[in-house]
């Protein structure tokens, strides 16, 4: 028998979109090369289109009723399960973040740990946010007046871009609070560093998150974001990554487009470098996509 050994070929990966709990290719069939901070090839990512975005909105809309109707306690369990699954793939994500952000392995691992902790933090808020967003209101008259929060519906998110707030930690920081409060989301992943987002889709698919609750599209932000901002079946948009991706003018145009359909809007900060995702998250984003329902009821004698 020959002792000749052969060099093993790498298994090169082409990622797919995450839509409706499945992994479709882009309807165009096109991909683009993702490179590291030194310009070295990492993988192929799907080049999502406007059609892919509309399909993702349909999936998100179909999932709204079931996810919003899930008890807050169960939503917390689901988010905690995401943290468990992400913990199991910690090394993979640390490597992807390091390559995407051009940072060292220790810092990348710390950012992944922070992302895991953030899922746990928001999981703990799912059944508590009603205590700060609702309550009994004092009124003049023999009535009970009660306010309770309800999810807005479908939220379109322009994710933070690499170099402006971490391709994984920033992503988790905008997705987790939206779904913790019962909304479903369509996410435009960071165009220059989509791999952590697309890998997160693989984690979500093996967690307890129902299909359609989170949908992730990679590609040119200029193709995806305007569709989210103008789509009549999207109830709100988070434009966090819009300025970093396309500039202030594009962000303003997205806001104007969202206003045409009366969407709630989370505006991007003017200086993306000023947003430090490692800071404690607070409750602002939990409250951003909640509606308040107020009920009057006569008191008994």
Phi, psi and omega in degrees: 000136181288141176270007182297130176250150183245140176293135182279135177279140175292146173270103184280136188255135169246114182286166177232165175292164174237105186222126176063028180081004180239176183237076179280154167285162174299144182297338177281342184076006185264152175228168173224155184280133174256128182240162177275186184294344178260006180084008179278140182295136177247311184190173172258138177241147180293140178267091183295148183243178175298323178295316177301321180294317178296321177297321179294322177296319177300317179295319179295319180295320180295334183270350187300309187300313182293318183288317178295331180277351176291142180296150180301323179298316180292325176299322177298321178297320180295315179296323178295325178295324176300316178300319179299315182290323178294323177300323180291340180244029185303316183295320179298314182292324178298320178294317180294319179294318180300316180289321182291321186263350182067040182240170181285163184296325181293316179293321179297317179296323178294323179291322177294317177301319179295324178293320177298313180298328181292322174300318180295319182298314180288330175300323179290340182271347189303320182259017178239342185296332179296337181287336179256344181258352181219187178152182177269133184254135177288130179225158178271106180140167183278064183223150162269135177233109188240133176247135178223142181279147175225149179296150179287320180137239181268128181243126173267133185234127169264107190292153173303146182268156177298140182087348181243005181157019172080121186291339177253306183299316178297320179299310179299324183291342176257332179282311189302314181293329180292317181278337178299329182264012172098005177275163169248158188225151168238122189247127168272107184292159177303121187297324184272350180211067186275351189297316177301324179292315181292325175291327176298324175302322178294324177293315181297323181293334180258008173261197181262012181289121180298148178302136179095344180291318175236129178231131187238124181242129174253158180139201181284123179302327181296338177271322189274312187298316180298327177294319177295318184292328185261347185294129184287346180261010172258126186270339184202156177226143174248110186262029185311314185266008189292317182293316180297326184279316190230353179100164184301322181298319179293321179297319178296321178296322178294319177299317180296320178295320178295326180295331180299331180247019173057044179277149165291144182226128166263116186279149177285152173288146184294327178245099182302333179294340184280350183266109181259107185286350178281348177292157176303135189289326184073184185253003185302314183289332175298325184270350187294327186239045175241140171258155180247123176257126181246131184239133173259138178216130180293143176285147176284163180279000000 
